[in-house]
PDB file of C-alpha atoms in Angstrom:
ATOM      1  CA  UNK M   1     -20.902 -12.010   5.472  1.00 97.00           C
ATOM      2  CA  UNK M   2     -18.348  -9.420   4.085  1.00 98.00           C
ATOM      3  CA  UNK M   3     -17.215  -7.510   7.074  1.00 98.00           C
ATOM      4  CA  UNK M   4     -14.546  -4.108   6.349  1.00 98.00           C
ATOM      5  CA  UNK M   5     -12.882  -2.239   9.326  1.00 98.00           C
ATOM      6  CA  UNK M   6     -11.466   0.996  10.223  1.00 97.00           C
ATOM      7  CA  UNK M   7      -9.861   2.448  13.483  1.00 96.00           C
ATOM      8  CA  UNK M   8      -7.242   3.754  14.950  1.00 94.00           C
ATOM      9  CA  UNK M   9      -3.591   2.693  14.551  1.00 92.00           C
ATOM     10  CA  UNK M  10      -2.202   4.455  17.860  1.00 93.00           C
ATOM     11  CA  UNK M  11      -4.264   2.296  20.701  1.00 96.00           C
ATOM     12  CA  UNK M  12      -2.302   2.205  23.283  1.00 96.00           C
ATOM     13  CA  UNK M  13      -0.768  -1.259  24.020  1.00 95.00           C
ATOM     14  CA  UNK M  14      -2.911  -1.342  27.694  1.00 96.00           C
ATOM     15  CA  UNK M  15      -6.307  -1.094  25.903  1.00 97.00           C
ATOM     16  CA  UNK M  16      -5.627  -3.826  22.855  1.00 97.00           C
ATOM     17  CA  UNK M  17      -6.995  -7.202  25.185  1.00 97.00           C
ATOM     18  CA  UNK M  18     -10.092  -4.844  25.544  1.00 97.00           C
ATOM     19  CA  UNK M  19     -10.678  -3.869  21.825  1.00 98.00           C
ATOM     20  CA  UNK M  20     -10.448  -7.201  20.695  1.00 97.00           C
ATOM     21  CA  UNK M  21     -12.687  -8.744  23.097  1.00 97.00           C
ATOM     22  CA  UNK M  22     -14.724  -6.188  21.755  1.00 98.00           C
ATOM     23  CA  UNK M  23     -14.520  -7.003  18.377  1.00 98.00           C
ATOM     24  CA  UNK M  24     -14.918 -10.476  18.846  1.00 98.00           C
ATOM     25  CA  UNK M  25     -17.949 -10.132  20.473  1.00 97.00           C
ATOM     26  CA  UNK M  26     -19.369  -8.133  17.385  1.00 97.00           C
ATOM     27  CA  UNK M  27     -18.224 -10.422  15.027  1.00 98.00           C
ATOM     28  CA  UNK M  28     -19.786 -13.402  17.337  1.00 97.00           C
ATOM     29  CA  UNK M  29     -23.228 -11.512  17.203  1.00 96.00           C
ATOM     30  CA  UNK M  30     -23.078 -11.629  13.534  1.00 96.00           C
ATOM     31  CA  UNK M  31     -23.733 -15.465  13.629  1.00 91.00           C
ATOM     32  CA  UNK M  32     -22.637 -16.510  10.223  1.00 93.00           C
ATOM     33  CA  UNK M  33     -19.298 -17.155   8.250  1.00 94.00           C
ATOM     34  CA  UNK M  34     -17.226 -14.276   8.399  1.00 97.00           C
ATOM     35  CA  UNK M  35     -15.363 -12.573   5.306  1.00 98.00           C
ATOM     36  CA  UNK M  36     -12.995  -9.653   6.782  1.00 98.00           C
ATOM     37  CA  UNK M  37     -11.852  -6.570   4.575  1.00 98.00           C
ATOM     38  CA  UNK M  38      -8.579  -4.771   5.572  1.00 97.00           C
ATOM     39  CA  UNK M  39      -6.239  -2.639   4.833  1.00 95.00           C
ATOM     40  CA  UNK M  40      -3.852  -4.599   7.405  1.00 95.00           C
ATOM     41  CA  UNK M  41      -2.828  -1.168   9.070  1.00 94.00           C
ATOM     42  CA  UNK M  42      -1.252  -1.353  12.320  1.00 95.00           C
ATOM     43  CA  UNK M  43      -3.725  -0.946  15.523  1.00 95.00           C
ATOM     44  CA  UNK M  44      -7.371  -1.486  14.931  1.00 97.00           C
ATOM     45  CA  UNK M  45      -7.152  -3.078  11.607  1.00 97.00           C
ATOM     46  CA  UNK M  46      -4.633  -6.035  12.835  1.00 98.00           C
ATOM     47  CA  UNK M  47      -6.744  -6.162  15.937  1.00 98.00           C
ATOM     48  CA  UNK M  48      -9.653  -6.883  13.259  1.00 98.00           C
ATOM     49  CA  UNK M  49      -7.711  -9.655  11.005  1.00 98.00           C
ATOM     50  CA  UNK M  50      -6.942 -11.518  14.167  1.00 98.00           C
ATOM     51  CA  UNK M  51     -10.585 -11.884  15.619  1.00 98.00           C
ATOM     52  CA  UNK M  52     -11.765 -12.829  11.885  1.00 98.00           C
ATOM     53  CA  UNK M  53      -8.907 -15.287  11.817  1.00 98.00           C
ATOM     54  CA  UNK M  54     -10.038 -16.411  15.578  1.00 97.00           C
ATOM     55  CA  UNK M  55     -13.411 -16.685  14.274  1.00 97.00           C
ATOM     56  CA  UNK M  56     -12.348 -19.163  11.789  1.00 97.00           C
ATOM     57  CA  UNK M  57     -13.216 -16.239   9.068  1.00 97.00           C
ATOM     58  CA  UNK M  58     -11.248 -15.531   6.220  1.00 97.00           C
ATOM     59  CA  UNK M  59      -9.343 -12.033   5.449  1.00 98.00           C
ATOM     60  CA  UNK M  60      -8.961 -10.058   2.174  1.00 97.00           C
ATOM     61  CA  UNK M  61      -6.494  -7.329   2.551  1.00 96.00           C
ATOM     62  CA  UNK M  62      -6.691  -4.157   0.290  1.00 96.00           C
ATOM     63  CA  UNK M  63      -3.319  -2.480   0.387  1.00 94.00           C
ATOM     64  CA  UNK M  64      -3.172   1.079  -0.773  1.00 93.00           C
ATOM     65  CA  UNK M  65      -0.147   1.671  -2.546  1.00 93.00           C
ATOM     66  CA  UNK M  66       3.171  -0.427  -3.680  1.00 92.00           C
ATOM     67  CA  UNK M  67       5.208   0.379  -1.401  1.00 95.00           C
ATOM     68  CA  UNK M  68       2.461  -0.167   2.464  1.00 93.00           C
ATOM     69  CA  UNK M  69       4.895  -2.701   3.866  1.00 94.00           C
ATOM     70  CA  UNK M  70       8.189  -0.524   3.557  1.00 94.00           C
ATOM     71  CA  UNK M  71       6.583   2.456   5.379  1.00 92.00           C
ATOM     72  CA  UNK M  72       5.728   0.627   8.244  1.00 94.00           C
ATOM     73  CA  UNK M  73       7.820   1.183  11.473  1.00 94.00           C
ATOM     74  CA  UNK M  74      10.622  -1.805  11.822  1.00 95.00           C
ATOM     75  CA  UNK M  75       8.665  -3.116  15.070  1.00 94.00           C
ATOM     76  CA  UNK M  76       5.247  -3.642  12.504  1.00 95.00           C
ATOM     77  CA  UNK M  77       6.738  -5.744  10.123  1.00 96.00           C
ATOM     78  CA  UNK M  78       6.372  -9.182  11.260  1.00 97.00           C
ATOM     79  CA  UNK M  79       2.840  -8.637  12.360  1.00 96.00           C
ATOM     80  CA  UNK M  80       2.129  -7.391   9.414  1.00 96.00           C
ATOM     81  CA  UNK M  81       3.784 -10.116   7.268  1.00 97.00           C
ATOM     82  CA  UNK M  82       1.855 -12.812   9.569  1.00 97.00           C
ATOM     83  CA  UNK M  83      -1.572 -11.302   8.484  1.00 97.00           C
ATOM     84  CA  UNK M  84      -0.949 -11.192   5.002  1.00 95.00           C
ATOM     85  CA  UNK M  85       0.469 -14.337   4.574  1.00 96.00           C
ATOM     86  CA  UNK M  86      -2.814 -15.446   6.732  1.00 96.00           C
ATOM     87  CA  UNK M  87      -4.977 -13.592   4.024  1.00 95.00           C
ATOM     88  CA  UNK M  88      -7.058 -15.080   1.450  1.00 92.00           C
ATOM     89  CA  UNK M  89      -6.698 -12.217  -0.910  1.00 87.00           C
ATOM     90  CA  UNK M  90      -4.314  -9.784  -1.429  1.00 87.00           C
ATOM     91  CA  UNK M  91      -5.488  -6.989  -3.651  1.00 88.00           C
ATOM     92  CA  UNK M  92      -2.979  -4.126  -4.005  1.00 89.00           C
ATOM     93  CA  UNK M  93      -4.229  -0.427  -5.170  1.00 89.00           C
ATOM     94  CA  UNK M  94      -2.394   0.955  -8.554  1.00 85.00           C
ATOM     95  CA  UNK M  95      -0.626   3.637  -6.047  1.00 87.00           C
ATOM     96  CA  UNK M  96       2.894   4.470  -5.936  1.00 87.00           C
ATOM     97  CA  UNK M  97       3.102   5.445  -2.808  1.00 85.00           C
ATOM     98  CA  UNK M  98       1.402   5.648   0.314  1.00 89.00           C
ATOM     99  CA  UNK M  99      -0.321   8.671   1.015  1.00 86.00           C
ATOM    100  CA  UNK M 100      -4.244  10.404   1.955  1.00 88.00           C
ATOM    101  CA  UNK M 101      -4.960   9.522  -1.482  1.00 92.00           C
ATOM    102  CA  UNK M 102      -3.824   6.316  -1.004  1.00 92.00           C
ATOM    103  CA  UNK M 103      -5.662   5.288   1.698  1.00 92.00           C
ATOM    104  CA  UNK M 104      -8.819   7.072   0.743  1.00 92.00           C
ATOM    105  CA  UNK M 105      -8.915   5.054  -2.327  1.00 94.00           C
ATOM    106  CA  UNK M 106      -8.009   1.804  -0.377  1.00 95.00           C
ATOM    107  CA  UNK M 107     -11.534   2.712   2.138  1.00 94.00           C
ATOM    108  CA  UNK M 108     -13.367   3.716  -1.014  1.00 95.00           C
ATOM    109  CA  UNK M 109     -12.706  -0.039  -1.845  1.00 95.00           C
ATOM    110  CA  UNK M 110     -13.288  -1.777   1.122  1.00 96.00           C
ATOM    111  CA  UNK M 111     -16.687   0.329   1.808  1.00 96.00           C
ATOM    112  CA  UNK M 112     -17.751  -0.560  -1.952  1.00 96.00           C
ATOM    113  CA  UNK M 113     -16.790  -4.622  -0.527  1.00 96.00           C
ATOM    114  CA  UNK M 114     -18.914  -5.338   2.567  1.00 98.00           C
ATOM    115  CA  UNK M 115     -22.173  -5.583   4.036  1.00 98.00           C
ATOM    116  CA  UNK M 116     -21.095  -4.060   7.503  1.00 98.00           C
ATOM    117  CA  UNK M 117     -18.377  -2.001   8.731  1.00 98.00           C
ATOM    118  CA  UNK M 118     -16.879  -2.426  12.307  1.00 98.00           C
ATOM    119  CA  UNK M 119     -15.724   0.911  13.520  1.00 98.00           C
ATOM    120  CA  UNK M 120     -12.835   1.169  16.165  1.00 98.00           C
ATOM    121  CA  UNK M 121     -13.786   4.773  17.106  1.00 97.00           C
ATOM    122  CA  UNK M 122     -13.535   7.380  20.034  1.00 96.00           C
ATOM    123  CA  UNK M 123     -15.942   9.410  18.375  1.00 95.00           C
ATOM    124  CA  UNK M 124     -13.883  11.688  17.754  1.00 93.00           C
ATOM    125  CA  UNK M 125     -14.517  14.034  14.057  1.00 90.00           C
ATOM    126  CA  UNK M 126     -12.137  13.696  10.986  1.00 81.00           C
ATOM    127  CA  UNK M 127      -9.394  15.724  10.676  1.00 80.00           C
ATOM    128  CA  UNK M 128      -9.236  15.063   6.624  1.00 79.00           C
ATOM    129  CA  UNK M 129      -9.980  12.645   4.590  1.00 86.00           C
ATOM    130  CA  UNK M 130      -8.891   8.929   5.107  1.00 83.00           C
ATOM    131  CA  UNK M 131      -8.888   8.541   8.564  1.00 88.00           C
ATOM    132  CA  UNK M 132     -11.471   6.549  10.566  1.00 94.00           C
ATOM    133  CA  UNK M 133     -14.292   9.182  11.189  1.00 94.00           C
ATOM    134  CA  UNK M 134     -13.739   9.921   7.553  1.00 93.00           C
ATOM    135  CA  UNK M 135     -14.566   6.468   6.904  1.00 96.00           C
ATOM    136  CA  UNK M 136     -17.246   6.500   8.680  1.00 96.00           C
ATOM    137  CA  UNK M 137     -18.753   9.084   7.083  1.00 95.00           C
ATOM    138  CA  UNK M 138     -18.889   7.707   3.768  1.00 95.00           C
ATOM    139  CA  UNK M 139     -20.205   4.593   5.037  1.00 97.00           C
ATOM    140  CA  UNK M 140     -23.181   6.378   6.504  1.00 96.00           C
ATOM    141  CA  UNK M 141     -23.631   8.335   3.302  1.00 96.00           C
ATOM    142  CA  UNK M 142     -23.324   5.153   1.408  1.00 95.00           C
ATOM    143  CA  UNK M 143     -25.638   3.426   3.059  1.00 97.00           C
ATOM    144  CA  UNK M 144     -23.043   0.734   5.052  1.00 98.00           C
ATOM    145  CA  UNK M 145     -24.722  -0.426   8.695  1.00 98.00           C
ATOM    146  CA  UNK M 146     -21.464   0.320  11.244  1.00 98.00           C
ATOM    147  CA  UNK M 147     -21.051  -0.949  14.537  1.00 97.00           C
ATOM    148  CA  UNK M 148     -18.405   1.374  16.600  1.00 97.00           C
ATOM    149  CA  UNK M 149     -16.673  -0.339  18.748  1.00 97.00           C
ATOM    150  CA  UNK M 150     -14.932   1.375  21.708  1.00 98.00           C
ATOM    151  CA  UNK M 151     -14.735  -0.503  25.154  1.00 97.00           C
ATOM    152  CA  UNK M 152     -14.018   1.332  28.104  1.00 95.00           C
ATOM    153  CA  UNK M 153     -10.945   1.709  28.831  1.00 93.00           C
ATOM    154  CA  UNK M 154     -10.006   2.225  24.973  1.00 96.00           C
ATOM    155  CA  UNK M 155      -7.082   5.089  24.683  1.00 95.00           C
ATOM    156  CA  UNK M 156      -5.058   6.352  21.219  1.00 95.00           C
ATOM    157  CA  UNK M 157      -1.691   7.623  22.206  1.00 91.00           C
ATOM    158  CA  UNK M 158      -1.707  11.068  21.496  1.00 86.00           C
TER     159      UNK M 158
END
């Protein structure tokens, strides 16, 4: 089963143990071999590629634009690097740079991808387009089942 994410890059560091468990246990319910689709962002999406990995699932990573890894934060890089060596597939978007339209196309691709999307949301409504309640409006209008997860205890930094 294909599986794409989307969540929040600023959890705080407290709540991470809790989304994962979280995610894991969504992923267990699923009961079948596990495909995961991912942008590799920092946060929820990492948080995602690790269960999948955990699960003994495979992960395809969509990047959005050339140059993803070199506008990540010095402290992100060698997670980062560890995922996407981990990943099955590597597909990188035509982009320039990173950017809303960036990452918008990069969803657009994962939605278009999988048969369910986990969502690592507080509910809370998008603020433009490309960020997780963005994304999880288009997979409701696109007909993509979601499963938010968001454990207690579950805090962005704000």
């Amino acid at each position: 089963m294909r599986v794409g994410i989307t969540g929040h890059s600023n959890l705080v560091p407290e709540c991470v143990p809790a989304v994962q468990a979280a995610i894991t246990e969504a992923l267990e319910r699923l009961g079948t071999t596990l495909v995961g689709v991912t942008c590799l962002a920092p946060g929820a999406d990492q948080v995602f590629a690790r269960a999948v990995l955990a699960l003994g699932g495979e992960v395809e990573v969509v990047l959005p634009a050339l140059d993803y890894r070199d506008r990540l934060k010095p402290h992100q890089v060698a997670d980062y690097d560890e995922l996407r060596a981990a990943a099955t597939v590597v597909s990188v978007l035509p982009h320039m740079s990173s950017g809303r339209q960036a990452y918008v196309a990069a969803n657009e691709r994962m939605l278009a991808s999988v048969e369910l999307l986990v969502a690592v949301w507080d509910g809370v409504p998008a603020q433009g387009r490309g960020g997780t309640a963005d994304v999880v409006e288009q997979a409701r209008a696109s007909g993509v089942p979601i499963e938010v997860v968001w454990p207690d205890g579950a805090r962005r930094k704000p």
